[in-house]
Coordinates of C-alpha atoms and ligand atoms in Angstrom, one line a residue:
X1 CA -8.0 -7.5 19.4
X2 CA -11.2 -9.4 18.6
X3 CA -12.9 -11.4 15.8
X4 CA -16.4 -10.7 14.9
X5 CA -18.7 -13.4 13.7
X6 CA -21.4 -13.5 11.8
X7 CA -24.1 -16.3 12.4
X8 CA -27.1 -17.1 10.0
X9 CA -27.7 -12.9 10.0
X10 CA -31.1 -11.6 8.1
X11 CA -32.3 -8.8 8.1
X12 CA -35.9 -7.7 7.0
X13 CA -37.1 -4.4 6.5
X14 CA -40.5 -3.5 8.1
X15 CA -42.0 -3.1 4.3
X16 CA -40.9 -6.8 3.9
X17 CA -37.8 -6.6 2.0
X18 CA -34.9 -9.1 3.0
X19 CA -31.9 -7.1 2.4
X20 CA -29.5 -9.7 3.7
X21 CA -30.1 -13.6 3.9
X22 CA -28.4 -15.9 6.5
X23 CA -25.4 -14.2 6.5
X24 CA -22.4 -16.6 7.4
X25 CA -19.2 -14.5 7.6
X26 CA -16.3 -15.4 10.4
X27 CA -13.5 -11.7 10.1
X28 CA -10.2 -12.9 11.8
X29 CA -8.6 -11.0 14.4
X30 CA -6.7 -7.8 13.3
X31 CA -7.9 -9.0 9.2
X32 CA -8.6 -6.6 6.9
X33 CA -11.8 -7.3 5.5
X34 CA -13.4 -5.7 2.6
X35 CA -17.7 -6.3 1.6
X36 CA -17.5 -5.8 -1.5
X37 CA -20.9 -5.6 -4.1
X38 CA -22.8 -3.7 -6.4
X39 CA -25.1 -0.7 -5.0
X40 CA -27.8 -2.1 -3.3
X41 CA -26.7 -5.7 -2.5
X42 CA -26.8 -5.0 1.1
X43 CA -23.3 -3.9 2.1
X44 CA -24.5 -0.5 4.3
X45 CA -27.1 -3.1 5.9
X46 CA -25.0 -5.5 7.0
X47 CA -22.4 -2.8 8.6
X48 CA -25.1 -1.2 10.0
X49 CA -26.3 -4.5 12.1
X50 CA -22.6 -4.6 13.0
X51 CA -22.5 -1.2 14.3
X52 CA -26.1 -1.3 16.4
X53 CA -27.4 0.9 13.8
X54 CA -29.6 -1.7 12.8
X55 CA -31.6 -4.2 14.6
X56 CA -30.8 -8.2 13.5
X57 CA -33.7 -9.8 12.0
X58 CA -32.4 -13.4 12.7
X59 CA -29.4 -14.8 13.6
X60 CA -26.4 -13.5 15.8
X61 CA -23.9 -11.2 15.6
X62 CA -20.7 -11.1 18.2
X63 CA -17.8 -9.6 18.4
X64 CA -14.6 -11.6 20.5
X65 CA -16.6 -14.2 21.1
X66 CA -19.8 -11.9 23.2
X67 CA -23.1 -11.8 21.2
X68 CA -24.1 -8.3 21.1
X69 CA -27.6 -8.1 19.2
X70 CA -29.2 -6.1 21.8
X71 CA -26.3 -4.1 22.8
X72 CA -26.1 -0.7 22.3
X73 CA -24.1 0.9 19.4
X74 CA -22.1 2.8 22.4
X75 CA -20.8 -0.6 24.2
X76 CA -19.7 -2.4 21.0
X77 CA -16.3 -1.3 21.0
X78 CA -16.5 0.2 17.6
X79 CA -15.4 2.9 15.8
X80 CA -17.3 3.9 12.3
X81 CA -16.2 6.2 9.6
X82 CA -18.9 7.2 7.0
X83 CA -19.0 8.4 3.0
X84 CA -20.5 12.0 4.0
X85 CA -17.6 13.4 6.9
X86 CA -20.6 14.7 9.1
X87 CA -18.0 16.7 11.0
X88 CA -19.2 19.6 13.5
X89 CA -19.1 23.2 11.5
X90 CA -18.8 25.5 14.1
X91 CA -16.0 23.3 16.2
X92 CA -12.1 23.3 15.6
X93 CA -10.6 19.9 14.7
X94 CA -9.3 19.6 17.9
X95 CA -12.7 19.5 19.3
X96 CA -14.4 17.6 16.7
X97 CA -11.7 14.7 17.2
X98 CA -12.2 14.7 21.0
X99 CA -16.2 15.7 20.8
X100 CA -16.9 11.6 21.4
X101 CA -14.8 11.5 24.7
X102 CA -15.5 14.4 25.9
X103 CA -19.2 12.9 26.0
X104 CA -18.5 9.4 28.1
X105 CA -19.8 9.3 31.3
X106 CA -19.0 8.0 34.6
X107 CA -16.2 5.2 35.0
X108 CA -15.6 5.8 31.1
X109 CA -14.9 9.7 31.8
X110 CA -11.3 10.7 30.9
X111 CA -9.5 13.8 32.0
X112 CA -9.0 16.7 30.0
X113 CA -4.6 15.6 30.1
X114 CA -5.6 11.8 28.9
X115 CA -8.2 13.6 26.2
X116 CA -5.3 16.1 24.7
X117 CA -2.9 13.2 24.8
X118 CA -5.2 11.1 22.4
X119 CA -5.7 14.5 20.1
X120 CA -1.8 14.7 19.8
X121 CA -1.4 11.3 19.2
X122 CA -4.2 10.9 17.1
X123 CA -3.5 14.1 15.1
X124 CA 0.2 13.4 14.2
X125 CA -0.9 9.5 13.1
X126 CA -2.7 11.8 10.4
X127 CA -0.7 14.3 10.1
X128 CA -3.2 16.8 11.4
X129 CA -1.1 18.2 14.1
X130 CA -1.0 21.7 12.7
X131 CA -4.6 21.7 11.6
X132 CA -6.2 21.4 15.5
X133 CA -6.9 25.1 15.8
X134 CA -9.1 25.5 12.4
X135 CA -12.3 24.8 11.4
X136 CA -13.7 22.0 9.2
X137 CA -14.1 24.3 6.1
X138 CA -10.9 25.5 6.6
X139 CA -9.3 21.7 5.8
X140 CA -9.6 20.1 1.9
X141 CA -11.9 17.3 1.5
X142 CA -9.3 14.8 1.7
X143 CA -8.3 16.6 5.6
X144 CA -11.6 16.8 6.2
X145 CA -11.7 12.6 5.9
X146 CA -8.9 12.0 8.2
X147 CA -10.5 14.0 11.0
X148 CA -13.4 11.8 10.5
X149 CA -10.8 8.6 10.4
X150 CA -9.2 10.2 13.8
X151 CA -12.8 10.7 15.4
X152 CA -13.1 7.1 14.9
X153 CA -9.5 6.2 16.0
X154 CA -9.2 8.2 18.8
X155 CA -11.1 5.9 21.1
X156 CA -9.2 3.3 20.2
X157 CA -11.8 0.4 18.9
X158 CA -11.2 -3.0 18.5
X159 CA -12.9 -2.6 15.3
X160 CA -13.0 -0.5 12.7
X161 CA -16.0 0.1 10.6
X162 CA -16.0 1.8 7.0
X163 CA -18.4 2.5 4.8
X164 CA -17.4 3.6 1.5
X165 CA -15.1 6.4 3.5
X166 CA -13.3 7.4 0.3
X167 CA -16.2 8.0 -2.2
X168 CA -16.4 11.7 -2.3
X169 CA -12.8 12.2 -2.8
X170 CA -11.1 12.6 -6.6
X171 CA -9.3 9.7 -8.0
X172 CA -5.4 11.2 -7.0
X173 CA -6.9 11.7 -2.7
X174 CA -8.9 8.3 -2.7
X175 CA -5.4 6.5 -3.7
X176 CA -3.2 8.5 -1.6
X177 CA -6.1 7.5 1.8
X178 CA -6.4 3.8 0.8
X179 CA -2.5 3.6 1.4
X180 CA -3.1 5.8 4.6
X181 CA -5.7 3.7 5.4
X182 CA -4.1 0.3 5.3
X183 CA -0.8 1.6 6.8
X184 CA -3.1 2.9 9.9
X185 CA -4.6 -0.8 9.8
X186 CA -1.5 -2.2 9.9
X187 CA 0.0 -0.2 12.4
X188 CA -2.9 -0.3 15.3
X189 CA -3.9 -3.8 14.2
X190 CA -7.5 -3.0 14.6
X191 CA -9.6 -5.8 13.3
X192 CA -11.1 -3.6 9.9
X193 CA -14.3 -4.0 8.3
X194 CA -14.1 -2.0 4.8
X195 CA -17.3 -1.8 2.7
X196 CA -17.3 -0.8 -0.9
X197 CA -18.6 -1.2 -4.8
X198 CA -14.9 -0.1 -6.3
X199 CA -13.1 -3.3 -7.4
X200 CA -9.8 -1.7 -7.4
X201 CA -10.1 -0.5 -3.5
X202 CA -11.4 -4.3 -2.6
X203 CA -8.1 -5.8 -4.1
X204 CA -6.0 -3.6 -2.9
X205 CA -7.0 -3.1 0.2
X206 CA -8.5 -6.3 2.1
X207 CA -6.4 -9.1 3.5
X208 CA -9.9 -11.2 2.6
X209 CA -13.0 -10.0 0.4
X210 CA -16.2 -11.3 1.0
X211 CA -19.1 -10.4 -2.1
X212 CA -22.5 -10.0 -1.6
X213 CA -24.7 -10.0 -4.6
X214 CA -28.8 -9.3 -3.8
X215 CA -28.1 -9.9 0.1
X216 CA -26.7 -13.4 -0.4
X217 CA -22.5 -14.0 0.3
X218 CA -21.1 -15.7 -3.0
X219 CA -17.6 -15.7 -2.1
X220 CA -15.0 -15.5 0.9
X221 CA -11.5 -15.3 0.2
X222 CA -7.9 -13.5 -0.1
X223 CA -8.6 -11.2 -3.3
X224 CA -6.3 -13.1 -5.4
X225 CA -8.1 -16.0 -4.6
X226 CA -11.7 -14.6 -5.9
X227 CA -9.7 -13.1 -9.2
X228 CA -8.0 -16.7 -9.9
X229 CA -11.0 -18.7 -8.4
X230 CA -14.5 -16.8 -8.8
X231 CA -17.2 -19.2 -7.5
X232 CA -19.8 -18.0 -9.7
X233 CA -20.6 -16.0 -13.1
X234 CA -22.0 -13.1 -11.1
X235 CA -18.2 -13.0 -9.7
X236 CA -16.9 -13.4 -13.3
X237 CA -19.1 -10.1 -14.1
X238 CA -19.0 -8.1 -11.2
X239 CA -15.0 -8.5 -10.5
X240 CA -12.9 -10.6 -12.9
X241 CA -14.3 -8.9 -16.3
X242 CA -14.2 -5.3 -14.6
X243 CA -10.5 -5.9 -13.7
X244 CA -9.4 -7.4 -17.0
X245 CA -11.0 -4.2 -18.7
X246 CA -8.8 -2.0 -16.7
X247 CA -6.1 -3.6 -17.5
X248 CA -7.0 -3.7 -21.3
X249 CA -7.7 0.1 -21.5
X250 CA -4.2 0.5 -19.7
X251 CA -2.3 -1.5 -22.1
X252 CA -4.1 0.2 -25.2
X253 CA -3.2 3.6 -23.7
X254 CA 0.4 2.6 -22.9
X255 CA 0.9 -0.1 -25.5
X256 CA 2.0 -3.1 -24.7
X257 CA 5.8 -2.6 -25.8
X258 CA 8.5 -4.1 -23.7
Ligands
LIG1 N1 -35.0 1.2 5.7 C1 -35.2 0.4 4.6 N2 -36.4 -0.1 4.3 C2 -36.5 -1.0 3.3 N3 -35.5 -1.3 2.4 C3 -34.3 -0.8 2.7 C4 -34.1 0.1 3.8 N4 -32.8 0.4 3.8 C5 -32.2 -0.2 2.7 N5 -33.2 -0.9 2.1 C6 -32.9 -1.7 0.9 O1 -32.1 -2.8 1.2 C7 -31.2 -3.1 0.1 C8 -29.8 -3.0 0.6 O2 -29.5 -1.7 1.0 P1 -28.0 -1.3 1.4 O3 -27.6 -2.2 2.5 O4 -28.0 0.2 1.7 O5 -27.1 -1.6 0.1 P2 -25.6 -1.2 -0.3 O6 -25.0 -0.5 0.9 O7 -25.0 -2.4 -0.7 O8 -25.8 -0.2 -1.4 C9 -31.5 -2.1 -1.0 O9 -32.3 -2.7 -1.9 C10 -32.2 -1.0 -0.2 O10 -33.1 -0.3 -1.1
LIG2 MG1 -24.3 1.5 1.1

């Protein structure tokens, strides 16, 4: 497994707009790191750069130890889940999950026994093994997400990239995949990079949360840590009031009887 750094990062749009300032951000090997800010502070951006999907203004990115500004999204040793499931229509699950190595090339090129291998492997660490034959609008949304998990996992990355994967799915499905989600971190041991606005997913998810408020990082830490310990009032806001509402509104709903 491998640690990814981040080094002084900007990025600059071409209207002008610096949409993440000298970025500092060092992710552990195999941690479980969740970006965590209000829409529009620069979490997509940042993920983005990480994934190749985005060219680096200034600064350097690297991932176990190798700078890899100019590589290509394809040689990073990624894999990337996204909000929307962008899964193929007209292909069975099967095929959508093997679609990525059925398209390497050369040395990379695996055979058709290796592929299936990974699809059953894949499939039952989701428990999509009796799903391979269908089509994606055969699935419910919350199948439909772990096929786009499993498109990601079945190459194996070193890192794992997510970008508010859970967002479309109701309240009961998004807690039910954050466990998943975790477990499968926990399991492979994939360095995870987790991006997000919900509060709730941050803490419970991330072994460390970094926030980002208007492209600038305001605070690094385990999420306990930022709860106890939040470095600024934006923090106070953003995380610390938020939670201690939720837990409020639970104890007027429930009372607070022992
Ligand atoms: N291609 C672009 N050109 C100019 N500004 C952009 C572009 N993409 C995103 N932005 C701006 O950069 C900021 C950060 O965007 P983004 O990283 O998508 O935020 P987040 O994912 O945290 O919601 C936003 O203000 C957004 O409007
Ligand atoms: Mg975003």
């Amino acid at each position: 497994m491998v640690n990814v750094s981040f080094r002084k990062v900007t990025k600059r749009y071409e209207n002008g707009f610096t949409a993440v300032n000298e970025l500092n951000l060092e992710i552990n090997e195999g941690e479980f790191l969740v970006l965590l800010g209000p829409s529009g502070c620069g979490k997509s951006t940042t993920l983005r750069m990480l994934a190749g999907l985005e060219d680096v203004t200034e600064g350097d990115i690297s991932i176990g130890g190798a700078r890899v500004n100019d590589l290509p999204p394809g040689a990073r040793g990624i894999g990337m889940v996204f909000q929307s499931y962008a899964l193929y229509p007209h292909m069975s699950i099967s095929d959508n999950l093997s679609f990525g190595l059925r398209m390497q090339k050369g040395e990379e090129r695996m055979s058709d026994e290796e592929i299936n291998k990974l699809i059953i492997e894949t499939s039952s660490m989701l428990g999509l093994s009796s799903e391979l034959d269908k089509k994606p609008k055969q699935l419910s949304g919350g199948q439909r997400q772990r096929v786009a998990l499993g498109r990601a996992l079945i190459k194996r990355p070193k890192v794992l990239l997510m970008d508010e994967p859970l967002s479309n799915l109701d309240a009961e499905l998004r807690q039910q995949m954050r466990v998943e989600i975790r477990r499968l971190h926990d399991e492979l041991g994939m360095t995870t990079v987790y991006v997000t606005h919900d509060q709730i997913e941050a803490m419970t998810l991330a072994d460390r949360i970094a926030v980002l408020n208007e492209g600038e990082l305001q605070q690094h830490a385990p999420p306990m840590d930022v709860y106890r310990n939040p470095s600024n009032p934006f923090i106070e806001g953003f995380l610390c009031d938020h939670l201690n509402d939720i837990v409020e509104t639970a104890n007027s709903l429930f009372g607070e009887e022992e």
